[in-house]
Tab-separated table of N, CA and C in Angstrom:
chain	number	residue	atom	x	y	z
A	1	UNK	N	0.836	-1.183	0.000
A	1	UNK	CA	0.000	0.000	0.000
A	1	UNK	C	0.881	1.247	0.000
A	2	UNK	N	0.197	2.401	-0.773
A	2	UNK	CA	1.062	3.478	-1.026
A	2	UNK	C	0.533	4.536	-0.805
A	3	UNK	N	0.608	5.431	-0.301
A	3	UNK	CA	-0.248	6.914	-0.180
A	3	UNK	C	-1.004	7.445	-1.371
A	4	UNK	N	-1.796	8.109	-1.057
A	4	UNK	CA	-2.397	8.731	-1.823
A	4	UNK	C	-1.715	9.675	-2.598
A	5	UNK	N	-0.989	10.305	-2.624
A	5	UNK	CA	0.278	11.398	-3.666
A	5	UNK	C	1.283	10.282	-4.106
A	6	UNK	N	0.960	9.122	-3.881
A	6	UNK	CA	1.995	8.688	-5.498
A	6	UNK	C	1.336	8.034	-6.494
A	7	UNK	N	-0.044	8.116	-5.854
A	7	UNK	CA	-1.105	8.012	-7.309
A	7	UNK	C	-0.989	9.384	-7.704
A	8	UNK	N	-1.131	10.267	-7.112
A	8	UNK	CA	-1.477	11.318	-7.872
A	8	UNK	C	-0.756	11.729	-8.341
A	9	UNK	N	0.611	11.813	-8.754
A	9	UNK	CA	1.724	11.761	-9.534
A	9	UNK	C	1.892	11.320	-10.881
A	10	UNK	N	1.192	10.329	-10.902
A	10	UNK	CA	0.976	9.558	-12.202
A	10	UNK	C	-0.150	9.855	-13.139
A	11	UNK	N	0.160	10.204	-14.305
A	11	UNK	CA	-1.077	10.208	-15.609
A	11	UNK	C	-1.690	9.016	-15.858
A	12	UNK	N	-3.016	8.871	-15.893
A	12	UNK	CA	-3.737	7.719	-15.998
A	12	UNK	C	-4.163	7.699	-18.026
A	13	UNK	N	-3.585	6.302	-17.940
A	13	UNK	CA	-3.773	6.173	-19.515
A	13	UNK	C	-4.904	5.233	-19.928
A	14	UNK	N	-5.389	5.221	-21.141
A	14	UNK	CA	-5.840	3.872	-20.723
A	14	UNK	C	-6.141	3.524	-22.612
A	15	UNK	N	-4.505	2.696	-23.300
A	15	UNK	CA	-4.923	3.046	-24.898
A	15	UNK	C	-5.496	1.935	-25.193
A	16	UNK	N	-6.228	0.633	-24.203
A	16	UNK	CA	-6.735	-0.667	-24.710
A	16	UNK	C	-8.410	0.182	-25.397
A	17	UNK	N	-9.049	1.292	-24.446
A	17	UNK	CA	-10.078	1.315	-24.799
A	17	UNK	C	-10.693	3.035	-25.409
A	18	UNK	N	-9.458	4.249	-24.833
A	18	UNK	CA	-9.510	5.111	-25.617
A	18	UNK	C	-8.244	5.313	-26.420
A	19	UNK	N	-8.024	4.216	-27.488
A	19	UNK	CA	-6.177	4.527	-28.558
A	19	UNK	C	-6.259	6.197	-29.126
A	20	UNK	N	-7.576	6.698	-28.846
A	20	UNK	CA	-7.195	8.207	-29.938
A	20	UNK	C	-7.376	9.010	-28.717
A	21	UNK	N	-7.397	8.581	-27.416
A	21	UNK	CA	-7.673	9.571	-26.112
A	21	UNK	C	-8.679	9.639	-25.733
A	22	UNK	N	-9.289	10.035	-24.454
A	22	UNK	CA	-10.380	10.215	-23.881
A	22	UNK	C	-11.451	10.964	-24.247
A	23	UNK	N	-11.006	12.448	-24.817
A	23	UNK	CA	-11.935	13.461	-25.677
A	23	UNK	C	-12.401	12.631	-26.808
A	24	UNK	N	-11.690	11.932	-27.368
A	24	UNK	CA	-12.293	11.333	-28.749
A	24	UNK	C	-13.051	10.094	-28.457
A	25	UNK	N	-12.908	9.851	-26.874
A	25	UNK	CA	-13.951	8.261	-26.595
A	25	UNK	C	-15.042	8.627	-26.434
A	26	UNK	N	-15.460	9.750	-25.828
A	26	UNK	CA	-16.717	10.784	-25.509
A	26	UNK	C	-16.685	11.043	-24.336
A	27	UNK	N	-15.579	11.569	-24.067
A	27	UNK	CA	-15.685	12.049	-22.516
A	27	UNK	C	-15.227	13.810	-22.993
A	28	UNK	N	-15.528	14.689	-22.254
A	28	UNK	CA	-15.502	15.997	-22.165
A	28	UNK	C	-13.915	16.270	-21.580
A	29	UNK	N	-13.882	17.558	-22.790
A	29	UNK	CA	-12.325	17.748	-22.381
A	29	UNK	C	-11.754	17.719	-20.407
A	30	UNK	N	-12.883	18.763	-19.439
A	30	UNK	CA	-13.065	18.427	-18.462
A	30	UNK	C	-12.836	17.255	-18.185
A	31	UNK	N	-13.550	16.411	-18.478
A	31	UNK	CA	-13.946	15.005	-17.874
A	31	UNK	C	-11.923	14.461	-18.161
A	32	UNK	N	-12.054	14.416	-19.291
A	32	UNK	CA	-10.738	13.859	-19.885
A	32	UNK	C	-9.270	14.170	-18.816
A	33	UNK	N	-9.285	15.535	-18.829
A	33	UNK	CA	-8.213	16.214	-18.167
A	33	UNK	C	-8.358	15.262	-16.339
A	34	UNK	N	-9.987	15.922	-16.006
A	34	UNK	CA	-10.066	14.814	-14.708
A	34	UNK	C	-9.647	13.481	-14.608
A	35	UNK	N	-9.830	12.473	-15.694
A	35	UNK	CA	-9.508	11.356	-15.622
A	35	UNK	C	-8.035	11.162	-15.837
A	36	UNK	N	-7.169	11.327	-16.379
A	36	UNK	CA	-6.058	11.504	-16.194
A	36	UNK	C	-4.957	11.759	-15.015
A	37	UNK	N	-5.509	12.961	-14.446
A	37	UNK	CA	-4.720	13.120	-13.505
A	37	UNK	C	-5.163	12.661	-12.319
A	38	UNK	N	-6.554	12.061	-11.741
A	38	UNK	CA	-6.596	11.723	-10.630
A	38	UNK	C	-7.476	9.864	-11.171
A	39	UNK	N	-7.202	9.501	-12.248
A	39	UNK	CA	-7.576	8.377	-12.624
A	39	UNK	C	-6.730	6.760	-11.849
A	40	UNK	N	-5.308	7.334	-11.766
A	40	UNK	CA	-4.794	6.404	-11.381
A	40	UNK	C	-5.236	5.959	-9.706
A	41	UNK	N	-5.209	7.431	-9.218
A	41	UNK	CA	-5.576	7.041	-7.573
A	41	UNK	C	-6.633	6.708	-7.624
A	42	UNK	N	-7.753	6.743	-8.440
A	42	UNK	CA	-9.215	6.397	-8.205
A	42	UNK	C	-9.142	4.370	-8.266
A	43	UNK	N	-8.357	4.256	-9.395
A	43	UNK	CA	-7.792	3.173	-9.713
A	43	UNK	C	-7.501	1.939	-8.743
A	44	UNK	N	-6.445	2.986	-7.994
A	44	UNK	CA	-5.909	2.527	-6.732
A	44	UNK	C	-6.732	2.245	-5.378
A	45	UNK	N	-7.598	2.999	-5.262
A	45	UNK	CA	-8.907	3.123	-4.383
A	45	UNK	C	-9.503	2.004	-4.796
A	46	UNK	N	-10.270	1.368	-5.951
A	46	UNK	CA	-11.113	0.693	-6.053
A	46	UNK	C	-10.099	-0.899	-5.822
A	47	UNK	N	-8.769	-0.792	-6.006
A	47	UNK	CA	-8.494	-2.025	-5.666
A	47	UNK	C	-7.713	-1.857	-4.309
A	48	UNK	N	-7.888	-1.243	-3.436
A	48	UNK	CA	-7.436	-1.233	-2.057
A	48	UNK	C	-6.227	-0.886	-1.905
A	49	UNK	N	-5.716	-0.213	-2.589
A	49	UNK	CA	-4.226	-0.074	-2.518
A	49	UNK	C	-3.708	1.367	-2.009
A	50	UNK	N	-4.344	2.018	-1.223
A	50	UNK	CA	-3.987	3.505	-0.704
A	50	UNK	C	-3.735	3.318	0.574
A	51	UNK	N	-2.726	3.684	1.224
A	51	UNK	CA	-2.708	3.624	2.261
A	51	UNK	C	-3.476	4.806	3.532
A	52	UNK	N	-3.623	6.053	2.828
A	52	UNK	CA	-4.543	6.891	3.818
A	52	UNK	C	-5.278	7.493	2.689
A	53	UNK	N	-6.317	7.026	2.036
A	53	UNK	CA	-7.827	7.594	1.783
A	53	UNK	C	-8.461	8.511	2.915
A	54	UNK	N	-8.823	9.784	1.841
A	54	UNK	CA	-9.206	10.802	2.399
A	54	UNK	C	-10.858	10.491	2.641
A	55	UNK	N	-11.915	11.256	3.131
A	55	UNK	CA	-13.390	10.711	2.931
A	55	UNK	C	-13.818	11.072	1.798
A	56	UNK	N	-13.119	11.903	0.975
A	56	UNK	CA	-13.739	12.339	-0.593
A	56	UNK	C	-13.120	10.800	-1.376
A	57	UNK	N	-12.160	9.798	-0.953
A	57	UNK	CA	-11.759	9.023	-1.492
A	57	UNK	C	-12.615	7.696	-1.339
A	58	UNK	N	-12.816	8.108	0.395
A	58	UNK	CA	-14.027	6.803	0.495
A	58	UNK	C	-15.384	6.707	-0.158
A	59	UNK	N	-15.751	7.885	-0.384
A	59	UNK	CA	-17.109	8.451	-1.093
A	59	UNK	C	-17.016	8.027	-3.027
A	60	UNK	N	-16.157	8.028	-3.322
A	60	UNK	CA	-15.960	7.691	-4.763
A	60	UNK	C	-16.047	6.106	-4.754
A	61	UNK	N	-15.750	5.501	-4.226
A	61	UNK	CA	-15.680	4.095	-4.046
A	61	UNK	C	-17.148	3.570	-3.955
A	62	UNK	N	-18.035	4.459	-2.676
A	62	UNK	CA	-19.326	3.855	-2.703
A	62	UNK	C	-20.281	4.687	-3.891
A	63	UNK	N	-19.928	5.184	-4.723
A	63	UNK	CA	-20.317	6.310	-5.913
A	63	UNK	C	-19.917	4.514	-7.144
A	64	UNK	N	-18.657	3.814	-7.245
A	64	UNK	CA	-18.214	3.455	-8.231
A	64	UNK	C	-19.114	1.587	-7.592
A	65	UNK	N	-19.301	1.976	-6.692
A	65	UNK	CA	-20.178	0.515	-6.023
A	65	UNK	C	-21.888	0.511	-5.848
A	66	UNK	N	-22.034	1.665	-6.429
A	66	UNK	CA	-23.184	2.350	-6.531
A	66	UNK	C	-24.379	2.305	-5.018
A	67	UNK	N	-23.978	2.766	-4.012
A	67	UNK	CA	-24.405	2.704	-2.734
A	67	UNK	C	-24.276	4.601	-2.514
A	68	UNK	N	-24.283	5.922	-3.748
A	68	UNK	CA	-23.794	6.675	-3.501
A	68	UNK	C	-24.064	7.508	-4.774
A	69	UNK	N	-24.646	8.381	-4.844
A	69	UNK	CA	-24.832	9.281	-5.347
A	69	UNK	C	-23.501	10.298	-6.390
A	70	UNK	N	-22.573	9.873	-7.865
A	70	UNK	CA	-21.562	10.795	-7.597
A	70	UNK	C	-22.173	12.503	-7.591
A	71	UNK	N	-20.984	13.203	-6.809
A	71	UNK	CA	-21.252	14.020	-6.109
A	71	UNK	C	-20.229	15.291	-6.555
A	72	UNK	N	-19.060	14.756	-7.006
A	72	UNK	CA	-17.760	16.015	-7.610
A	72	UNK	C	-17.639	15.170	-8.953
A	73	UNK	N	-17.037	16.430	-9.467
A	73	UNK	CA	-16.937	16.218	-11.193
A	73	UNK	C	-16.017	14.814	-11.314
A	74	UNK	N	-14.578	14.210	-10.405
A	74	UNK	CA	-14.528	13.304	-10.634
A	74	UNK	C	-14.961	12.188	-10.545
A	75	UNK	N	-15.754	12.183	-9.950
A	75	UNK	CA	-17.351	10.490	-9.405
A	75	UNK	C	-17.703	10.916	-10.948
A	76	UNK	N	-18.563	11.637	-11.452
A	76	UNK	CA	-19.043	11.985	-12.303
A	76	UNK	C	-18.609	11.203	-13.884
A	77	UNK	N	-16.982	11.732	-13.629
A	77	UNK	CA	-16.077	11.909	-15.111
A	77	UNK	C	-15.536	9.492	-14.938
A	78	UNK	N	-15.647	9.653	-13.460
A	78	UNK	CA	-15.070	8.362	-13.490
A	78	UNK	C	-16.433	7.398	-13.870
A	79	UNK	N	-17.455	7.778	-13.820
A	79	UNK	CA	-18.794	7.123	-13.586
A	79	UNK	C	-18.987	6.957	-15.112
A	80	UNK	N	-19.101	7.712	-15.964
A	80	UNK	CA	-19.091	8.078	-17.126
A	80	UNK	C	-17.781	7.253	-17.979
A	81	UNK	N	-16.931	7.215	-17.568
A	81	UNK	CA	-15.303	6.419	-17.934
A	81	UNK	C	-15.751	5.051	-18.080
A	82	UNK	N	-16.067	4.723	-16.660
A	82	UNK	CA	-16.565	3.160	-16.513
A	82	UNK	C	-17.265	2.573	-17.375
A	83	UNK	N	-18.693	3.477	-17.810
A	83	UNK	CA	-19.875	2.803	-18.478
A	83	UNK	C	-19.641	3.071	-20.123
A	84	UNK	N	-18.368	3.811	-20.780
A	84	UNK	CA	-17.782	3.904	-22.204
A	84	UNK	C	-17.132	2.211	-22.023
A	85	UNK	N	-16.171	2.171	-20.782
A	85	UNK	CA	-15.596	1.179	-21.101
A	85	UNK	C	-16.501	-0.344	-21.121
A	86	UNK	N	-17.378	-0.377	-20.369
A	86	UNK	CA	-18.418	-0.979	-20.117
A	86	UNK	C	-19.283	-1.689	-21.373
A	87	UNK	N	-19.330	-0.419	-22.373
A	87	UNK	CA	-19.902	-0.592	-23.255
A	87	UNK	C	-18.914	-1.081	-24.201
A	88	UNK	N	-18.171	-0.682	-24.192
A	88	UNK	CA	-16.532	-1.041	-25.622
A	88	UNK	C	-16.627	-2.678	-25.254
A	89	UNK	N	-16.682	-3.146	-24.033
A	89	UNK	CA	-15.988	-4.338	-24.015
A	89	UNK	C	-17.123	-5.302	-23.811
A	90	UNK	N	-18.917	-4.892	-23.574
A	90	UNK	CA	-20.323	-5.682	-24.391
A	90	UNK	C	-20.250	-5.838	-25.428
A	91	UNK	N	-19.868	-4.808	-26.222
A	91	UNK	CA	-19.495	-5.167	-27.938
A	91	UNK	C	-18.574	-5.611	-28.538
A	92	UNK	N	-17.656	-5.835	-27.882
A	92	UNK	CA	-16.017	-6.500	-28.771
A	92	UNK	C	-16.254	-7.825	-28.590
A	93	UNK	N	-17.194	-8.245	-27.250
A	93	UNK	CA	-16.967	-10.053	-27.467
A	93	UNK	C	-17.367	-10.804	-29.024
A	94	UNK	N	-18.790	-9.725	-29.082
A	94	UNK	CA	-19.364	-10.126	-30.034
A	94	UNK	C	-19.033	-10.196	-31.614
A	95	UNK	N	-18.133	-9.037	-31.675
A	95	UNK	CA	-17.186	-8.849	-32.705
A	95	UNK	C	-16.635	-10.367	-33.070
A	96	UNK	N	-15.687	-10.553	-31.888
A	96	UNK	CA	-14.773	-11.537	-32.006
A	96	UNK	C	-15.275	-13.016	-32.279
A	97	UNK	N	-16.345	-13.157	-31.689
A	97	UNK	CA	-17.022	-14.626	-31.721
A	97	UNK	C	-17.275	-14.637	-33.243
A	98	UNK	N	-18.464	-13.531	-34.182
A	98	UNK	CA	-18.288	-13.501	-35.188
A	98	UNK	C	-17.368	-13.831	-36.342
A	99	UNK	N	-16.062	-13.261	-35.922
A	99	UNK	CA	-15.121	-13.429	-36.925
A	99	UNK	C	-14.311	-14.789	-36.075
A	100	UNK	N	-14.587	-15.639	-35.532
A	100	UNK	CA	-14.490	-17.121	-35.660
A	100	UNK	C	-15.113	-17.896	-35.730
A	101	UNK	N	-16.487	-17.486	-35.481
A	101	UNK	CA	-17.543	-18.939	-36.531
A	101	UNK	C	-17.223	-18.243	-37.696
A	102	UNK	N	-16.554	-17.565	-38.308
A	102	UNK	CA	-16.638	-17.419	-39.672
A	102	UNK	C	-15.525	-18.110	-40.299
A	103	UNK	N	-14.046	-18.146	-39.369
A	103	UNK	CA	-13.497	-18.943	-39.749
A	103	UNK	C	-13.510	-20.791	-39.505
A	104	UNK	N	-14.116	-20.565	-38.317
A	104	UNK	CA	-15.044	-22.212	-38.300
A	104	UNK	C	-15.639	-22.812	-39.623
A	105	UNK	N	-16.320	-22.007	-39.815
A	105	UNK	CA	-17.102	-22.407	-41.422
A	105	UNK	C	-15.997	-22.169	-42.197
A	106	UNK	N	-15.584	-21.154	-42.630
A	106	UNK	CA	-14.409	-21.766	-43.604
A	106	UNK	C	-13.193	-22.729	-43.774
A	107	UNK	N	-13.167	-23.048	-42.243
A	107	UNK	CA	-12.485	-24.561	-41.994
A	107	UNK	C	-13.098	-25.745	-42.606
A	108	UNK	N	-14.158	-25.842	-41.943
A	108	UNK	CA	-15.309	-26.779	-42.217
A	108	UNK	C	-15.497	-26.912	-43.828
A	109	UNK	N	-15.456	-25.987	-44.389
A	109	UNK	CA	-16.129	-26.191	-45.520
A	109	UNK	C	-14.752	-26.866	-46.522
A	110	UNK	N	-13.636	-26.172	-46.249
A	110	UNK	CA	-12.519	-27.036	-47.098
A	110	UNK	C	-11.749	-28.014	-46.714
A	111	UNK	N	-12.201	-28.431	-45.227
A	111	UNK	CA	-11.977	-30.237	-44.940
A	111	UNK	C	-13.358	-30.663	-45.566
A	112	UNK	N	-14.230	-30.806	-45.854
A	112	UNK	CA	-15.323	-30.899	-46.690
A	112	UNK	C	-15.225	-30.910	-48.040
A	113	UNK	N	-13.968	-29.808	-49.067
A	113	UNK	CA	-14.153	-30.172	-49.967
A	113	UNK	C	-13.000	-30.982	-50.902
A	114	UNK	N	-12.057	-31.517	-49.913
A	114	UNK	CA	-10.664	-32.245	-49.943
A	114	UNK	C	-10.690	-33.253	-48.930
A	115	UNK	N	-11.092	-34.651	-49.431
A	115	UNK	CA	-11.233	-35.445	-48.274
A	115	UNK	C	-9.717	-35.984	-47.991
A	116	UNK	N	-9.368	-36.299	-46.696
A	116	UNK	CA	-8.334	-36.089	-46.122
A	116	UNK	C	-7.238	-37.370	-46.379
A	117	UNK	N	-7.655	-38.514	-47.006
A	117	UNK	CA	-7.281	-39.328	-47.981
A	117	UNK	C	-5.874	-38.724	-49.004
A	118	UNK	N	-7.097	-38.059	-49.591
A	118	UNK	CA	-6.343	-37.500	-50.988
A	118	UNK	C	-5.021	-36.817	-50.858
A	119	UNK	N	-5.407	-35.334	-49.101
A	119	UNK	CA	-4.338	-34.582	-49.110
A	119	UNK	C	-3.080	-35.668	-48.610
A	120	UNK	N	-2.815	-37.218	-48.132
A	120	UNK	CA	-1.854	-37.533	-47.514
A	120	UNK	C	-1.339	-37.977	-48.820
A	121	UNK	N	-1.390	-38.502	-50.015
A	121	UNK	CA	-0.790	-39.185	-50.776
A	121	UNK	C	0.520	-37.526	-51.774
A	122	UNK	N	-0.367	-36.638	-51.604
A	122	UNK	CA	0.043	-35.310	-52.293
A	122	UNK	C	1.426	-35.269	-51.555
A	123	UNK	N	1.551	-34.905	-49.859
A	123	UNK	CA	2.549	-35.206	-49.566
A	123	UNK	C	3.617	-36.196	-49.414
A	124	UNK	N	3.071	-37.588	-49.771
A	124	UNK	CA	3.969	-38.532	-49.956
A	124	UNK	C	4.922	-38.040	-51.234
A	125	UNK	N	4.065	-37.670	-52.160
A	125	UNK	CA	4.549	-37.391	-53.960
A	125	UNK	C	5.741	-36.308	-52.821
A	126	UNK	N	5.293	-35.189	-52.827
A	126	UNK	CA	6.604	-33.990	-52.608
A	126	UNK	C	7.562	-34.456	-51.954
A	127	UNK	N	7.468	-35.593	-50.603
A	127	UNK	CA	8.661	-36.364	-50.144
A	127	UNK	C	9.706	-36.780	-50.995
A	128	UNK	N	9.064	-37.402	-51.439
A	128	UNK	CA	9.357	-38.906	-52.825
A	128	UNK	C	10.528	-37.288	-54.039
A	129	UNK	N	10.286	-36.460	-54.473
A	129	UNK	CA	10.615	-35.767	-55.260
A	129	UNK	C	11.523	-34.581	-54.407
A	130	UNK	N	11.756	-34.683	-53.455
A	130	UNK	CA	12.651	-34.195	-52.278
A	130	UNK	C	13.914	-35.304	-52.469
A	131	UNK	N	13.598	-36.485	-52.380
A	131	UNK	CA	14.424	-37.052	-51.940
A	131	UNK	C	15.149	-37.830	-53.408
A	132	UNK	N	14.630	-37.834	-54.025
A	132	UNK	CA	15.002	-38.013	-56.146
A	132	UNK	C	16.501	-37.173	-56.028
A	133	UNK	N	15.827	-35.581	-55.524
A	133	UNK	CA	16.593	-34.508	-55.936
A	133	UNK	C	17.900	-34.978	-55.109
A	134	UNK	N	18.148	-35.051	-54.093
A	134	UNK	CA	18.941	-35.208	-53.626
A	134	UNK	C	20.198	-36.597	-53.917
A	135	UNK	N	19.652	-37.247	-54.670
A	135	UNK	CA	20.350	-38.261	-55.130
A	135	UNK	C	21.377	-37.760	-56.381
């Protein structure tokens, strides 16, 4: 555990889910600038890692656990952060599953149209003409 000022030292990044920045994910330049500089300690808060949390620190926690009303622009900007990322990562599963039943089926379909017979004798031939050459 680490104090609260060596989170706040640190710029909070985050390029898995805003790569062009926070203003361009839809967060407000405000919001953006907030998340950044006090993103990491908020960070740090939600996984227990501060050693003296202030009560504006304990209050963001029950704001991000939803037992809490947010209340300052950063509850707000972090509340708002959460539910972009929230949403980026409901829609990417689906992305991804897509583009592998797609290659499922295109597996499927060309062990289907080369029965697996045929492809072993092809490589016997290229052995066989590997080993000619070398003689």
């Amino acid at each position: 555990m680490l104090p609260r000022e060596h989170y706040l030292k640190q710029t909070f990044q985050d390029a898995v889910n805003f790569p062009d920045g926070f203003e361009k994910g839809g967060l407000t330049d405000i919001q953006a600038r907030l998340i950044r500089k006090q993103g990491v300690l908020v960070n740090a808060l939600s996984m227990d890692e501060v050693s003296d949390p202030t009560p504006e620190d304990l209050h963001i926690l029950k704001v991000i656990s939803n037992q809490s009303a947010p209340k300052s622009p950063i509850e707000q900007a972090w509340i708002k952060y959460l539910s972009i990322v929230k949403a980026r990562q409901a829609s990417a599963p689906a992305k991804t599953t897509k583009a592998k039943t797609t290659k499922t089926k295109a597996a499927a379909e060309s062990n289907t149209e080369q029965p697996a017979d045929e492809a072993k004798p092809a490589k016997a031939a290229k052995k066989t003409t590997k080993t000619a050459k070398a003689e």
